[in-house]
XYZ file of N, CA, C and O in Angstrom:
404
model
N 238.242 183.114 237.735
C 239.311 184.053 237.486
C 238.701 185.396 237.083
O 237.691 185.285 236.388
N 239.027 186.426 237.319
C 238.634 187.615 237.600
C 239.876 188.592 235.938
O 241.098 188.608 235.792
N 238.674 189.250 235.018
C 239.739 190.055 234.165
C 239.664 191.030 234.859
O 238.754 191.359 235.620
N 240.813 191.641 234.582
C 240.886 193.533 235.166
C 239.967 194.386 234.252
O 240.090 195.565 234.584
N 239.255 194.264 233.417
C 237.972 194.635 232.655
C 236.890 194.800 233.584
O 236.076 195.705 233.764
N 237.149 193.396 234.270
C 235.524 193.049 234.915
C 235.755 193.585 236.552
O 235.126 193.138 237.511
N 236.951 194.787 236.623
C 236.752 195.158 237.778
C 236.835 196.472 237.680
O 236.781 197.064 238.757
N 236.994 197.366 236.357
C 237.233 198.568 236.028
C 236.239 199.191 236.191
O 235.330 198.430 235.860
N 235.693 200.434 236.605
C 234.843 201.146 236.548
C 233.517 200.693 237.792
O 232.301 200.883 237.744
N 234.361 200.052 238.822
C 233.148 199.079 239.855
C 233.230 200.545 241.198
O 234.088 201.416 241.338
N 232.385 200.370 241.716
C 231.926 201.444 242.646
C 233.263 200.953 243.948
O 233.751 199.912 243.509
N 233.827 201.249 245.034
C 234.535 200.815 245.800
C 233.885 201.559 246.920
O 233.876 202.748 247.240
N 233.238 200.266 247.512
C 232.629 200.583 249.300
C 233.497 200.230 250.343
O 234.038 199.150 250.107
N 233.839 200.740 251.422
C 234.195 200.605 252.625
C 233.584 199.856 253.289
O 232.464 200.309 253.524
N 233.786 198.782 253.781
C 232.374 197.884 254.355
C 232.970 198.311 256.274
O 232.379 197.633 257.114
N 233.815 199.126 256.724
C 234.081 199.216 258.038
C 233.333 200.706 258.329
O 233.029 201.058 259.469
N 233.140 201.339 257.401
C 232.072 202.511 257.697
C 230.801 202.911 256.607
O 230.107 203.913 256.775
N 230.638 202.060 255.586
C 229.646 202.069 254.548
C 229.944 203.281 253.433
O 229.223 203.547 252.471
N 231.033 203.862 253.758
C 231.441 205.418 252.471
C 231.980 204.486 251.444
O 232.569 203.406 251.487
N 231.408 205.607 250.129
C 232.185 205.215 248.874
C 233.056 205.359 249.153
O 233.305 206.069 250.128
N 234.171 204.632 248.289
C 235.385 205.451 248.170
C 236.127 205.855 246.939
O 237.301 206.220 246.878
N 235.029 205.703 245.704
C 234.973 205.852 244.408
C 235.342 205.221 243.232
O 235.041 204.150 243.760
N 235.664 204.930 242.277
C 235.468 204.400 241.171
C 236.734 203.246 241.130
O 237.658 203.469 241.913
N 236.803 202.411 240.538
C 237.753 201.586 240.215
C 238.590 202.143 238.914
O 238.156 201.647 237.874
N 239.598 202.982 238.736
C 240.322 203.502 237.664
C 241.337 202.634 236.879
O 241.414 202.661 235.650
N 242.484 201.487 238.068
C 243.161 201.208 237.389
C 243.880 200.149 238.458
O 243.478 200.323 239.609
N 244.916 199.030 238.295
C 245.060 197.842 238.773
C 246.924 198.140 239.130
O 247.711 198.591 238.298
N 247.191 197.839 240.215
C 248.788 198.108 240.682
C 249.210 196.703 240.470
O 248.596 195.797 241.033
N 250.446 196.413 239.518
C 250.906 195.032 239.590
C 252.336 195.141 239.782
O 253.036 195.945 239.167
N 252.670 194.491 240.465
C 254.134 193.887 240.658
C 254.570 192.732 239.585
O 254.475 191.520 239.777
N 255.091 193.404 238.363
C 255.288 192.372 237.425
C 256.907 191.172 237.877
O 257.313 190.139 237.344
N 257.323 191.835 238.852
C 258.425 190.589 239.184
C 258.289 189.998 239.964
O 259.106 189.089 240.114
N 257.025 190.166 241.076
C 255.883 188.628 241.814
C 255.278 187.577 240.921
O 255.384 186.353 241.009
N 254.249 188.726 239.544
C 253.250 188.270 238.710
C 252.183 188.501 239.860
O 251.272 187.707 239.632
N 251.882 189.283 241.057
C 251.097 189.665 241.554
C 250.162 190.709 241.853
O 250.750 191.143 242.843
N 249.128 191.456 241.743
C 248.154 192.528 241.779
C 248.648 193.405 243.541
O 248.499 192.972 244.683
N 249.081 194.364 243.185
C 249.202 195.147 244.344
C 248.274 195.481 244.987
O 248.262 195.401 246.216
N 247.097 196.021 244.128
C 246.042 196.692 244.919
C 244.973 197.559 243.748
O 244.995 197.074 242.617
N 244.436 198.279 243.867
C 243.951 198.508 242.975
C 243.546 200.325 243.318
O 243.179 200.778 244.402
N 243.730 200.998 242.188
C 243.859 202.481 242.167
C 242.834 203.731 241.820
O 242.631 203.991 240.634
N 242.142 204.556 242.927
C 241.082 205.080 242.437
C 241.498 206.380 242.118
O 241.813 206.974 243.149
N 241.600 206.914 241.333
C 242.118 208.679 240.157
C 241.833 209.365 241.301
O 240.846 208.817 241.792
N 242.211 210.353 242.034
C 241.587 211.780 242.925
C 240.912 212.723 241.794
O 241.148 213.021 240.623
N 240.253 212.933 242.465
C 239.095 214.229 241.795
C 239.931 215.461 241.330
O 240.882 216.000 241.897
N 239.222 215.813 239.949
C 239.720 216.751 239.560
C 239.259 218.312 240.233
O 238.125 218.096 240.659
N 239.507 219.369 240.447
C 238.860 220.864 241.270
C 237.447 220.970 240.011
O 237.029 220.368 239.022
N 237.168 222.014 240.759
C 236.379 223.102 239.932
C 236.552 223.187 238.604
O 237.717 223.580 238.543
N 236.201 223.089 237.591
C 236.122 222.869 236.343
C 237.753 222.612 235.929
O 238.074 223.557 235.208
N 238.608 221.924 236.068
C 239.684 221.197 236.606
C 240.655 222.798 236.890
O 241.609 222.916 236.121
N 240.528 223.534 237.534
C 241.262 224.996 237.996
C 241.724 224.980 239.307
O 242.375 225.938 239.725
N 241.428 223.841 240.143
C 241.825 223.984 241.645
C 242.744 222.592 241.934
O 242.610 221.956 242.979
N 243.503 222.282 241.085
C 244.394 221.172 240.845
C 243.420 219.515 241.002
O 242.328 219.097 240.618
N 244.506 219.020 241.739
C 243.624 217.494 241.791
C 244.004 216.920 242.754
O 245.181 216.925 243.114
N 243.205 216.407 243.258
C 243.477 215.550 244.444
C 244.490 214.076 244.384
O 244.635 213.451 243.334
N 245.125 213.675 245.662
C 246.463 212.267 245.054
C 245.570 211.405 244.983
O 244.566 211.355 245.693
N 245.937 210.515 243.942
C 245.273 209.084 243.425
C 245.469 208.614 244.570
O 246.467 209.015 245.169
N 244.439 207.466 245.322
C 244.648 206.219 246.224
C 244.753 204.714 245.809
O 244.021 204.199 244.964
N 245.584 204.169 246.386
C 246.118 202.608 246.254
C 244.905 202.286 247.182
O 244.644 203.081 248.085
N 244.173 201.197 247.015
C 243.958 200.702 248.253
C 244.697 199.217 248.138
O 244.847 198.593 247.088
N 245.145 198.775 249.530
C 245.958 197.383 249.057
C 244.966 196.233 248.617
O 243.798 196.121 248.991
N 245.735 195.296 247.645
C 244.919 194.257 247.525
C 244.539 193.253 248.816
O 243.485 192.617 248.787
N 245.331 193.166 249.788
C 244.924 192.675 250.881
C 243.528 193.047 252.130
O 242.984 192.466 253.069
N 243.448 194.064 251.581
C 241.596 194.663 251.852
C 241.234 194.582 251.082
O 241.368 195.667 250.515
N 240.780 193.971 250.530
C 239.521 193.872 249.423
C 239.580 192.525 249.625
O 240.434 191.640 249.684
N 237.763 192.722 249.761
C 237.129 191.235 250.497
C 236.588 190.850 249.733
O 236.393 189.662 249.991
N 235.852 191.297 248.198
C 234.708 190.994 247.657
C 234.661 191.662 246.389
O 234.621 192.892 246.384
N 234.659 190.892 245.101
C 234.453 191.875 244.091
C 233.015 191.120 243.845
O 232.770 189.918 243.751
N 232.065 192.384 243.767
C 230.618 191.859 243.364
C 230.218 191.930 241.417
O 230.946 192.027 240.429
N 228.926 191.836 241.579
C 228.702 191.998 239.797
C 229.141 193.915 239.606
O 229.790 194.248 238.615
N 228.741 194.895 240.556
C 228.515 195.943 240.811
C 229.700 196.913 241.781
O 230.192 198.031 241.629
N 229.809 196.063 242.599
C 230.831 196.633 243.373
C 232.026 196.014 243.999
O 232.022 194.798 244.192
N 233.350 196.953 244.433
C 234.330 195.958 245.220
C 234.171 196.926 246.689
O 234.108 198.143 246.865
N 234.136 195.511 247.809
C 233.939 195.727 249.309
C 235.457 195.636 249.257
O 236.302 194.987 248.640
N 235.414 196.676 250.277
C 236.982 196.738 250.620
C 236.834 197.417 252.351
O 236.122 198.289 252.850
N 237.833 196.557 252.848
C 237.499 196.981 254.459
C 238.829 197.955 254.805
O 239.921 197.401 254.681
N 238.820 199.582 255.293
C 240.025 200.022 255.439
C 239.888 200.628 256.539
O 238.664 200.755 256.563
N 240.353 201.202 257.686
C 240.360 201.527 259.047
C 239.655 202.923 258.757
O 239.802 203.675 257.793
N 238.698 203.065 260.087
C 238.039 204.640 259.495
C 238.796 205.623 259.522
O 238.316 206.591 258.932
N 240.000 205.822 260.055
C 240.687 206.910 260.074
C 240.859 207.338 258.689
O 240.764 208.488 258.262
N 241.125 206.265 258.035
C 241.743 206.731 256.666
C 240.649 207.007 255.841
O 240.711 207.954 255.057
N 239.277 206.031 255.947
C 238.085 206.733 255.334
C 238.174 208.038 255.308
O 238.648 208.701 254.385
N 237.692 208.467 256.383
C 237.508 209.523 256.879
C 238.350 210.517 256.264
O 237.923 211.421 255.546
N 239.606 210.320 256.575
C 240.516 211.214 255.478
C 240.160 211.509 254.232
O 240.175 212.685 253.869
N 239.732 210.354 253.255
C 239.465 210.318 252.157
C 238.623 211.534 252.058
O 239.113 212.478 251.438
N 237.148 211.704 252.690
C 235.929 211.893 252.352
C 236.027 213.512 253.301
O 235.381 214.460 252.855
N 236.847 213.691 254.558
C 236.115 215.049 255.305
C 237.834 216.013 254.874
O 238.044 217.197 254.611
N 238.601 215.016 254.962
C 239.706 215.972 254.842
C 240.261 216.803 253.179
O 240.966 217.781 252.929
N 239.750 216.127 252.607
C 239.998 216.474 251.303
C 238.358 217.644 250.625
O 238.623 218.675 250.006
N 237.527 217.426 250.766
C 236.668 218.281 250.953
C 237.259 219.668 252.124
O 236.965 220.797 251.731
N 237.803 219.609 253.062
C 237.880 220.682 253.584
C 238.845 221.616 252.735
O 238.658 222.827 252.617
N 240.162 220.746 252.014
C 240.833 221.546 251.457
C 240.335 222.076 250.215
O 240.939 223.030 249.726
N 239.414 221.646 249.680
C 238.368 221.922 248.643
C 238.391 223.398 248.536
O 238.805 224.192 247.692
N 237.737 223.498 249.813
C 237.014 224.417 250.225
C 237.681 225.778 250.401
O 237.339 226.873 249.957
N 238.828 225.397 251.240
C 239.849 226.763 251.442
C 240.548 227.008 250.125
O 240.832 228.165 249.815
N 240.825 226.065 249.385
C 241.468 226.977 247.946
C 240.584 227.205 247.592
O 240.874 228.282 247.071
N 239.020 227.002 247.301
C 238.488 227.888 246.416
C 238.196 229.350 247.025
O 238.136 230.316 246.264
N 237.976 229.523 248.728
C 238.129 230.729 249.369
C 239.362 231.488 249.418
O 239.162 232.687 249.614
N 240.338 231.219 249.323
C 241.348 231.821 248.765
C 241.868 232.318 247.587
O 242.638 233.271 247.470
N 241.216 231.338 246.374
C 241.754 232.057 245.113
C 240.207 233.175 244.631
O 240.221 233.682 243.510
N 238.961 233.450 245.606
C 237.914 233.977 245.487
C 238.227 235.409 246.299
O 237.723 236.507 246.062
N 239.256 235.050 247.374
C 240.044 236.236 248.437
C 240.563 237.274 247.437
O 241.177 238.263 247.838
């Protein structure tokens, strides 16, 4: 049996394209199943937190293949990787060129 302790703060890999997908923050439950939804990684805060924050991600509990001593494998389609990691960096980028405009 697995505590939500012993999964807090675990690295979260993509095992369908090898990207992080960052920290283990916090656990989604459906208390009128008694079942774990999925589990929730915080979005990044901006530039010394001045460029807002990025949306928290669910990933479902139904991808996640593996909680290790170190990490949870979680398999999610690359599109959405990808989102995670190139699309959110791009917007990074244009608000800080804009509020620098």
């Amino acid at each position: 049996m697995i505590n939500t302790a012993d999964i807090r703060d675990k690295e979260v890999i993509n095992i369908y394209d090898g990207r992080s997908m960052g920290f283990v923050d916090d656990i989604e439950i459906n208390l009128e199943k008694g079942t774990v939804e999925g589990i929730v990684i915080f979005g990044k805060r901006g530039l010394f937190g001045l460029f807002g924050k990025e949306e928290d991600r669910v990933i479902p509990w139904k991808n996640i293949r593996r909680i290790g001593d170190d990490v949870v494998l979680a398999e999610i389609p690359g599109s959405v990787s990808r989102e995670f990691s190139y699309e959110r960096s791009e917007k990074k980028e244009e608000k800080i060129s804009e509020s620098l405009a």
